[in-house]
Coordinates of C-alpha atoms in Angstrom, one line a residue:
M67 CA -1.2 -53.5 -1.6
S68 CA 1.3 -52.9 1.3
P69 CA 5.0 -53.6 0.8
L70 CA 4.8 -56.5 3.3
V71 CA 2.0 -58.2 1.3
Q72 CA 3.9 -57.5 -1.9
G73 CA 7.0 -59.2 -0.4
L74 CA 5.1 -62.2 0.8
V75 CA 3.4 -62.6 -2.6
T76 CA 6.7 -62.3 -4.4
I77 CA 8.2 -65.0 -2.1
L78 CA 5.3 -67.3 -2.6
I79 CA 5.3 -66.9 -6.3
G80 CA 9.1 -67.3 -6.5
V81 CA 9.3 -70.3 -4.3
G82 CA 6.1 -71.9 -5.6
G83 CA 7.3 -71.3 -9.2
C84 CA 10.6 -73.0 -8.6
V85 CA 9.0 -76.0 -6.8
G86 CA 6.4 -76.3 -9.6
Y87 CA 9.0 -76.0 -12.3
F88 CA 11.3 -78.7 -10.9
Y89 CA 8.3 -81.0 -10.1
L90 CA 6.7 -80.7 -13.5
S91 CA 10.0 -80.9 -15.5
N92 CA 11.0 -84.1 -13.7
L93 CA 7.6 -85.5 -14.2
V94 CA 7.7 -84.9 -17.9
L95 CA 11.2 -86.2 -18.1
D96 CA 10.5 -89.4 -16.3
R97 CA 7.1 -90.3 -17.7
V98 CA 6.9 -88.7 -21.1
I99 CA 10.4 -88.2 -22.6
F100 CA 12.3 -91.1 -21.0
P101 CA 9.8 -93.4 -19.3
A102 CA 11.2 -96.2 -17.2
R103 CA 9.4 -98.9 -19.3
G104 CA 9.5 -100.5 -22.7
P105 CA 12.2 -102.8 -24.1
D106 CA 15.1 -101.0 -22.5
P107 CA 14.1 -99.1 -19.3
G108 CA 17.6 -99.0 -18.0
R109 CA 18.8 -97.0 -21.0
N110 CA 15.9 -94.5 -20.5
I111 CA 16.7 -94.1 -16.8
S112 CA 20.4 -93.3 -17.7
R113 CA 19.3 -90.8 -20.3
A114 CA 17.0 -89.1 -17.9
N115 CA 19.7 -88.9 -15.2
A116 CA 22.0 -87.3 -17.8
V117 CA 19.5 -84.7 -18.7
R118 CA 18.2 -84.0 -15.2
P119 CA 21.1 -81.7 -14.0
W120 CA 20.4 -79.5 -17.0
L121 CA 16.9 -79.0 -15.8
F122 CA 18.2 -77.6 -12.6
L123 CA 20.7 -75.4 -14.3
F124 CA 18.3 -74.1 -16.9
P125 CA 16.7 -71.3 -14.8
A126 CA 20.1 -69.9 -13.7
M127 CA 21.4 -70.2 -17.3
A128 CA 18.4 -68.5 -18.7
A129 CA 18.7 -65.6 -16.1
L130 CA 22.4 -65.2 -16.9
G131 CA 21.7 -65.2 -20.6
L132 CA 18.9 -62.6 -20.2
Y133 CA 20.7 -60.3 -17.7
L134 CA 24.4 -60.8 -18.6
V135 CA 25.1 -62.3 -22.0
Y136 CA 22.4 -60.4 -23.9
P137 CA 23.4 -57.0 -22.5
V138 CA 27.1 -57.7 -23.3
V139 CA 26.4 -58.7 -26.8
G140 CA 23.9 -55.9 -27.3
S141 CA 26.3 -53.3 -25.9
F142 CA 29.1 -54.5 -28.2
W143 CA 26.7 -54.3 -31.2
R144 CA 25.6 -50.8 -30.1
S145 CA 29.2 -49.7 -29.9
L146 CA 29.6 -50.4 -33.6
F147 CA 27.1 -47.6 -34.6
D148 CA 27.3 -43.8 -34.6
R149 CA 26.0 -41.5 -31.8
D150 CA 22.4 -41.8 -32.9
G151 CA 22.5 -45.6 -33.6
D152 CA 21.5 -45.2 -37.2
E153 CA 24.7 -45.6 -39.2
F154 CA 27.0 -48.7 -38.8
I155 CA 30.6 -47.5 -38.4
G156 CA 32.3 -50.7 -37.3
A157 CA 35.3 -50.0 -35.1
G158 CA 35.1 -46.3 -35.6
N159 CA 34.2 -45.5 -32.0
Y160 CA 37.2 -47.6 -30.8
A161 CA 39.5 -45.8 -33.3
S162 CA 38.3 -42.5 -32.0
L163 CA 39.0 -43.6 -28.4
A164 CA 42.5 -44.7 -29.3
A165 CA 43.2 -41.2 -30.9
D166 CA 41.7 -39.3 -27.9
D167 CA 44.3 -37.9 -25.5
T168 CA 41.6 -37.7 -22.7
F169 CA 40.9 -41.4 -23.2
R170 CA 44.6 -42.3 -22.9
T171 CA 44.8 -40.2 -19.7
A172 CA 41.8 -42.0 -18.3
V173 CA 43.4 -45.4 -19.0
F174 CA 46.6 -44.3 -17.4
N175 CA 44.8 -43.0 -14.4
N176 CA 42.9 -46.2 -14.1
L177 CA 46.1 -48.2 -14.1
L178 CA 47.4 -46.0 -11.3
W179 CA 44.3 -46.6 -9.3
V180 CA 44.6 -50.4 -9.9
L181 CA 48.2 -50.4 -8.9
V182 CA 47.9 -48.2 -5.8
V183 CA 44.5 -48.6 -4.2
P184 CA 44.2 -52.4 -3.8
A185 CA 47.8 -52.8 -2.7
A186 CA 47.6 -49.9 -0.2
A187 CA 44.2 -50.9 1.2
T188 CA 45.1 -54.5 1.6
F189 CA 48.5 -53.8 3.2
I190 CA 47.1 -51.2 5.6
G191 CA 44.2 -53.5 6.4
L192 CA 46.6 -56.4 7.0
V193 CA 48.7 -54.4 9.4
S194 CA 45.7 -53.0 11.1
A195 CA 44.3 -56.5 11.6
Q196 CA 47.6 -57.7 13.2
L197 CA 48.0 -54.6 15.5
T198 CA 44.3 -54.4 16.7
D199 CA 44.4 -58.1 17.6
R200 CA 47.2 -57.4 20.0
L201 CA 45.4 -54.5 21.8
R202 CA 42.9 -54.8 24.7
W203 CA 40.8 -52.1 23.1
G204 CA 41.3 -53.7 19.6
N205 CA 37.5 -54.1 19.0
L206 CA 37.0 -50.4 19.5
A207 CA 39.9 -49.6 17.1
K208 CA 38.4 -52.1 14.5
S209 CA 35.0 -50.4 14.8
M210 CA 36.6 -47.0 14.1
I211 CA 38.6 -48.3 11.1
F212 CA 35.6 -50.1 9.7
M213 CA 33.2 -47.1 10.2
P214 CA 34.0 -45.5 6.8
M215 CA 32.5 -48.6 5.1
A216 CA 29.1 -47.4 6.3
I217 CA 29.5 -44.1 4.4
S218 CA 28.5 -43.8 0.8
F219 CA 31.2 -42.9 -1.7
V220 CA 29.6 -39.5 -2.3
G221 CA 29.4 -38.8 1.5
A222 CA 33.1 -39.8 1.9
S223 CA 34.1 -37.6 -1.0
L224 CA 32.4 -34.6 0.6
I225 CA 34.2 -35.2 3.9
W226 CA 37.6 -35.4 2.1
K227 CA 36.7 -32.4 0.0
F228 CA 36.6 -30.4 3.3
V229 CA 40.0 -32.0 4.3
Y230 CA 41.5 -30.9 1.0
A231 CA 39.9 -27.4 1.0
N232 CA 42.3 -24.6 0.0
E233 CA 41.3 -22.5 3.0
A234 CA 43.4 -22.8 6.2
D235 CA 40.2 -22.4 8.3
I236 CA 38.6 -25.4 6.7
G237 CA 41.1 -27.7 5.1
L238 CA 43.3 -29.8 7.3
I239 CA 46.2 -29.9 4.9
N240 CA 46.3 -26.1 4.5
A241 CA 45.8 -25.7 8.3
I242 CA 48.9 -27.8 8.9
R243 CA 50.8 -25.8 6.2
A244 CA 49.8 -22.6 7.8
A245 CA 50.9 -23.8 11.2
L246 CA 54.3 -24.6 9.7
G247 CA 54.6 -21.1 8.3
A248 CA 53.3 -21.4 4.7
D249 CA 51.6 -18.3 3.5
N250 CA 49.7 -19.3 0.4
P251 CA 47.0 -22.1 0.6
V252 CA 47.2 -24.8 -2.1
D253 CA 44.4 -26.7 -3.7
V254 CA 45.8 -30.2 -3.8
L255 CA 43.0 -31.4 -6.1
Q256 CA 44.4 -29.2 -8.9
I257 CA 48.0 -30.3 -8.7
P258 CA 48.6 -32.3 -11.9
F259 CA 49.3 -36.1 -11.5
W260 CA 49.5 -35.9 -7.7
N261 CA 45.9 -35.0 -7.4
N262 CA 45.1 -38.6 -8.4
F263 CA 46.8 -39.9 -5.3
F264 CA 44.7 -37.5 -3.1
L265 CA 41.6 -39.0 -4.7
M266 CA 42.8 -42.5 -4.1
M267 CA 43.2 -41.8 -0.4
V268 CA 39.4 -41.6 -0.2
L269 CA 38.9 -45.1 -1.5
I270 CA 41.8 -46.5 0.5
W271 CA 40.3 -44.9 3.7
I272 CA 37.0 -46.7 2.9
Q273 CA 38.3 -50.1 1.8
T274 CA 40.9 -50.5 4.6
G275 CA 38.1 -51.5 7.0
F276 CA 36.8 -54.2 4.7
A277 CA 40.3 -55.6 4.2
M278 CA 41.0 -55.5 8.0
V279 CA 37.9 -57.4 8.9
I280 CA 38.4 -60.2 6.4
L281 CA 42.2 -60.5 7.1
S282 CA 41.6 -60.4 10.9
A283 CA 39.4 -63.4 10.6
A284 CA 42.0 -65.2 8.5
L285 CA 44.8 -64.4 11.0
R286 CA 42.7 -65.8 13.9
G287 CA 42.3 -69.0 12.0
I288 CA 46.1 -69.7 11.8
P289 CA 47.0 -72.7 14.0
E290 CA 48.8 -71.6 17.2
E291 CA 51.2 -74.5 16.9
T292 CA 53.0 -72.9 13.9
V293 CA 53.5 -69.6 15.8
E294 CA 54.7 -71.4 18.9
A295 CA 57.1 -73.4 16.9
A296 CA 58.5 -70.3 15.3
I297 CA 58.9 -68.6 18.7
I298 CA 60.8 -71.6 20.0
D299 CA 63.1 -71.5 17.0
G300 CA 63.9 -67.9 17.9
A301 CA 61.9 -66.0 15.3
N302 CA 61.2 -62.3 16.1
P303 CA 57.7 -60.7 15.7
F304 CA 58.5 -59.4 12.2
Q305 CA 59.6 -62.9 11.0
I306 CA 56.6 -64.5 12.6
F307 CA 54.3 -62.1 10.8
F308 CA 55.8 -62.0 7.4
R309 CA 57.2 -65.6 7.2
I310 CA 54.8 -67.6 9.2
K311 CA 51.4 -65.8 9.2
V312 CA 51.3 -64.0 5.8
P313 CA 52.1 -67.2 3.7
Q314 CA 49.3 -69.1 5.5
I315 CA 46.6 -66.5 4.6
M316 CA 47.9 -65.7 1.1
G317 CA 44.7 -67.0 -0.4
T318 CA 42.6 -64.6 1.6
I319 CA 44.9 -61.7 0.8
V320 CA 44.5 -62.5 -2.9
V321 CA 40.7 -62.6 -2.6
V322 CA 40.7 -59.2 -0.8
W323 CA 43.1 -57.7 -3.3
T324 CA 41.1 -58.8 -6.3
T325 CA 37.8 -57.7 -4.8
I326 CA 39.1 -54.2 -4.3
T327 CA 40.7 -54.3 -7.8
I328 CA 37.3 -55.0 -9.4
L329 CA 35.8 -52.2 -7.3
V330 CA 38.5 -49.8 -8.4
L331 CA 37.9 -50.5 -12.1
K332 CA 34.3 -49.5 -11.6
V333 CA 34.7 -46.5 -9.2
F334 CA 33.0 -43.3 -10.4
D335 CA 31.4 -41.4 -7.5
I336 CA 34.7 -40.2 -5.9
V337 CA 36.2 -38.6 -9.0
Y338 CA 32.8 -37.2 -10.2
T339 CA 32.0 -35.7 -6.8
M340 CA 35.5 -34.2 -6.1
T341 CA 36.8 -33.0 -9.4
G342 CA 34.3 -34.0 -12.1
G343 CA 37.2 -35.6 -14.0
N344 CA 39.0 -32.2 -14.4
F345 CA 42.6 -31.3 -13.7
G346 CA 43.9 -34.6 -15.2
T347 CA 41.9 -36.9 -12.9
Q348 CA 39.7 -38.4 -15.6
I349 CA 39.1 -42.2 -15.3
L350 CA 37.2 -44.5 -17.6
P351 CA 33.8 -44.5 -15.8
S352 CA 33.8 -40.7 -15.6
Y353 CA 35.0 -40.5 -19.2
M354 CA 32.1 -42.7 -20.2
M355 CA 29.7 -40.6 -18.2
G356 CA 30.7 -37.6 -20.2
Y357 CA 29.4 -39.2 -23.4
M358 CA 26.4 -41.0 -21.9
F359 CA 23.7 -38.6 -22.9
R360 CA 25.2 -37.2 -26.1
D361 CA 27.0 -40.1 -27.9
D362 CA 25.6 -43.5 -27.0
G363 CA 28.0 -45.3 -29.4
R364 CA 31.2 -44.0 -27.9
A365 CA 29.9 -44.3 -24.3
T366 CA 29.0 -48.0 -25.0
A367 CA 32.5 -48.5 -26.5
V368 CA 34.0 -47.2 -23.3
A369 CA 31.8 -49.5 -21.2
F370 CA 32.9 -52.5 -23.3
V371 CA 36.6 -51.5 -22.7
I372 CA 36.0 -51.4 -19.0
M373 CA 34.4 -54.9 -19.2
V374 CA 37.4 -56.2 -21.1
L375 CA 39.8 -54.7 -18.4
V376 CA 37.7 -56.3 -15.6
L377 CA 37.5 -59.7 -17.2
P378 CA 41.1 -60.9 -16.7
V379 CA 40.9 -60.0 -13.0
M380 CA 37.7 -62.0 -12.7
V381 CA 39.2 -65.0 -14.5
W382 CA 42.3 -64.9 -12.4
N383 CA 40.3 -64.6 -9.2
I384 CA 38.1 -67.7 -10.2
R385 CA 41.3 -69.7 -10.9
Q386 CA 42.7 -68.8 -7.6
A387 CA 39.5 -69.8 -5.8
R388 CA 39.5 -73.2 -7.6
K389 CA 43.1 -73.7 -6.4
E390 CA 42.0 -73.1 -2.9
L391 CA 39.3 -75.7 -3.1
R392 CA 41.6 -78.4 -4.3

């Protein structure tokens, strides 16, 4: 069977199944469970209307339970066993993580990534959106800034690995150092602590385009009357930007920032491709990968820790979205 036919069959089964489910469930609800007849038909109709929304929610709730709740509960239960999954050790894996220096380094590095990357990418994207909107060739500039979004994380890592190469003939940084008179090339990916920031540059480079596109659309949606009023009052360009425009798009800035934050907490490809987690660049996903095929219990415990770290950001993002809708 060709892929086209498979796609059509899948669409027909999916759509037909949904239509059939909703039709039959409503039919059973209205004619079998709560029929609109008998001594009190009005009461049955009210009961049916109270149950009906749950019929529509049931498929989504079942899918969430199967593909989200069940894996979370199962992963937590698996993290309470040893590496082979035979012996129940309770919080033993979590105690081992707390006592592991490499794990603490990974947590610290993750906090660095969360603090630096979303703030830098959002700020640079915001400034780029403002500046490119004022240029005649702004669309071309936006295309160039957005282009890294089309590159995979592994591809971008390989590009920046050449930029950071410790040979003056290849690496851009060492070529600049050589032009300034430095004799010995330096491998920036092996410099303790600071090498984390060189890795962050890759993700900032990629995500700046995303932030710029979203924030550019938000800036264009600002009413011109507010800007004109500020100009009449004597505001300079910096005051117009930071005191008039930025407050009006703060909701969009928060959404962009939280989206990048969630991505940062899950980033793995860049560190694994460029350093493999060596030289003090370990982060939680790469640390988890190190145990994935030799200690399922500890790897699952790390995955659960990552989920716990992501959860507050998700809850805060949902609350902010609800505030915007009010």
